[in-house]
mmCIF file of C-alpha atoms in Angstrom:
data_model
loop_
_atom_site.group_PDB
_atom_site.id
_atom_site.type_symbol
_atom_site.label_atom_id
_atom_site.label_comp_id
_atom_site.label_asym_id
_atom_site.label_seq_id
_atom_site.Cartn_x
_atom_site.Cartn_y
_atom_site.Cartn_z
ATOM 1 C CA MET A 5 -61.677 6.909 -29.868
ATOM 2 C CA ALA A 6 -58.244 5.887 -28.587
ATOM 3 C CA LYS A 7 -57.637 2.481 -27.140
ATOM 4 C CA TRP A 8 -56.835 2.515 -23.427
ATOM 5 C CA THR A 9 -53.412 1.170 -22.509
ATOM 6 C CA PRO A 10 -52.150 0.739 -18.951
ATOM 7 C CA LYS A 11 -49.430 3.119 -17.794
ATOM 8 C CA HIS A 12 -47.883 0.657 -15.342
ATOM 9 C CA GLU A 13 -46.897 -2.979 -15.186
ATOM 10 C CA ALA A 14 -49.226 -5.548 -13.715
ATOM 11 C CA PRO A 15 -48.398 -6.566 -10.129
ATOM 12 C CA GLU A 16 -46.990 -9.960 -9.298
ATOM 13 C CA PRO A 17 -49.654 -12.606 -8.601
ATOM 14 C CA LEU A 18 -50.409 -13.201 -4.939
ATOM 15 C CA GLU A 19 -49.302 -16.535 -3.573
ATOM 16 C CA GLY A 20 -51.208 -17.777 -0.571
ATOM 17 C CA PRO A 21 -51.902 -21.101 1.093
ATOM 18 C CA VAL A 22 -53.247 -22.637 -2.118
ATOM 19 C CA VAL A 23 -53.000 -26.273 -1.031
ATOM 20 C CA ALA A 24 -54.826 -25.558 2.241
ATOM 21 C CA THR A 25 -57.509 -23.561 0.439
ATOM 22 C CA ILE A 26 -58.220 -26.300 -2.107
ATOM 23 C CA THR A 27 -58.147 -28.976 0.589
ATOM 24 C CA GLY A 28 -60.588 -27.007 2.738
ATOM 25 C CA GLY A 29 -62.932 -26.503 -0.193
ATOM 26 C CA THR A 30 -62.822 -30.188 -1.059
ATOM 27 C CA ILE A 31 -63.643 -31.154 2.512
ATOM 28 C CA LEU A 32 -66.511 -28.655 2.515
ATOM 29 C CA TRP A 33 -68.017 -30.117 -0.682
ATOM 30 C CA PHE A 34 -67.777 -33.652 0.733
ATOM 31 C CA VAL A 35 -69.355 -32.630 4.049
ATOM 32 C CA LEU A 36 -72.207 -30.959 2.148
ATOM 33 C CA PHE A 37 -72.695 -34.196 0.216
ATOM 34 C CA LEU A 38 -72.842 -36.233 3.435
ATOM 35 C CA VAL A 39 -75.255 -33.785 5.072
ATOM 36 C CA GLN A 40 -77.643 -34.028 2.116
ATOM 37 C CA LEU A 41 -77.662 -37.839 1.918
ATOM 38 C CA PRO A 42 -80.320 -38.354 4.645
ATOM 39 C CA PHE A 43 -82.635 -36.056 2.659
ATOM 40 C CA TYR A 44 -82.108 -37.881 -0.646
ATOM 41 C CA GLY A 45 -85.822 -38.716 -0.952
ATOM 42 C CA TRP A 46 -86.876 -35.114 -0.365
ATOM 43 C CA PHE A 47 -84.448 -33.844 -3.005
ATOM 44 C CA ASP A 48 -85.715 -36.498 -5.420
ATOM 45 C CA ASP A 49 -89.385 -35.625 -4.779
ATOM 46 C CA HIS A 50 -88.819 -31.907 -5.349
ATOM 47 C CA GLY A 51 -86.579 -32.200 -8.414
ATOM 48 C CA HIS A 52 -83.452 -31.028 -6.621
ATOM 49 C CA LEU A 53 -81.472 -34.249 -6.790
ATOM 50 C CA TRP A 54 -78.780 -32.487 -8.771
ATOM 51 C CA TRP A 55 -77.788 -30.623 -5.562
ATOM 52 C CA VAL A 56 -76.575 -33.878 -4.011
ATOM 53 C CA TRP A 57 -74.595 -34.901 -7.082
ATOM 54 C CA THR A 58 -73.145 -31.408 -7.496
ATOM 55 C CA CYS A 59 -71.613 -31.684 -4.031
ATOM 56 C CA LEU A 60 -70.145 -35.082 -4.840
ATOM 57 C CA ALA A 61 -68.767 -33.757 -8.137
ATOM 58 C CA GLY A 62 -67.243 -30.792 -6.281
ATOM 59 C CA ALA A 63 -65.517 -33.173 -3.877
ATOM 60 C CA GLY A 64 -64.240 -35.339 -6.743
ATOM 61 C CA LEU A 65 -62.938 -32.374 -8.706
ATOM 62 C CA GLY A 66 -61.427 -31.061 -5.499
ATOM 63 C CA LEU A 67 -59.366 -34.246 -5.205
ATOM 64 C CA ILE A 68 -57.998 -33.574 -8.683
ATOM 65 C CA GLY A 69 -57.354 -29.981 -7.613
ATOM 66 C CA ILE A 70 -55.429 -31.099 -4.526
ATOM 67 C CA TRP A 71 -53.254 -33.352 -6.669
ATOM 68 C CA TYR A 72 -52.627 -30.481 -9.106
ATOM 69 C CA VAL A 73 -51.792 -27.751 -6.573
ATOM 70 C CA ARG A 74 -49.527 -30.058 -4.548
ATOM 71 C CA GLY A 75 -47.553 -30.783 -7.715
ATOM 72 C CA ARG A 76 -47.485 -27.085 -8.600
ATOM 73 C CA ASP A 77 -46.316 -26.161 -5.106
ATOM 74 C CA ALA A 78 -43.552 -28.781 -5.250
ATOM 75 C CA ALA A 79 -42.444 -27.519 -8.682
ATOM 76 C CA LEU A 80 -42.323 -23.921 -7.429
ATOM 77 C CA LYS A 81 -40.201 -24.982 -4.448
ATOM 78 C CA ARG A 82 -37.845 -26.964 -6.709
ATOM 79 C CA ALA A 83 -37.477 -23.965 -9.026
ATOM 80 C CA ALA A 84 -36.768 -21.638 -6.095
ATOM 81 C CA ALA A 85 -34.157 -24.063 -4.716
ATOM 82 C CA ALA A 86 -32.534 -24.401 -8.123
ATOM 83 C CA ALA A 87 -32.394 -20.617 -8.540
ATOM 84 C CA ALA A 88 -30.838 -20.212 -5.078
ATOM 85 C CA ALA A 89 -28.179 -22.880 -5.657
ATOM 86 C CA PRO A 90 -25.000 -21.865 -7.505
ATOM 87 C CA GLN A 91 -24.852 -22.779 -11.169
ATOM 88 C CA ALA A 92 -23.058 -26.086 -11.750
ATOM 89 C CA GLY A 93 -20.055 -25.887 -14.053
ATOM 90 C CA SER A 94 -19.737 -22.105 -13.876
ATOM 91 C CA GLY A 95 -16.078 -22.269 -12.828
ATOM 92 C CA ASP A 96 -16.702 -20.916 -9.331
ATOM 93 C CA THR A 97 -15.589 -24.126 -7.645
ATOM 94 C CA PRO A 98 -12.255 -23.625 -5.844
ATOM 95 C CA GLY A 99 -9.448 -25.976 -6.678
ATOM 96 C CA THR A 100 -10.398 -26.596 -10.308
ATOM 97 C CA THR A 101 -8.392 -25.454 -13.279
ATOM 98 C CA ALA A 102 -9.609 -24.780 -16.725
#
């Protein structure tokens, strides 16, 4: 049986509003945590207390995610700006002699 190999290159990854998506998800996790707080006793009585703490953990990890994707977004913008700028020291500057 022959191993399957793709006949075409993989497409470029899609870039969307990553920072907004992660921020929205983080807000959603925190809101879910706040909504469940008044029912803390019910969750505790029925053995579902982990639902409350899962929402808080999601919000906390979301904060780390926001920090990460903002840094990634800034690095991508810096790389794009550096690629668009002319190379320094390439001899293209008028008025200089070698």
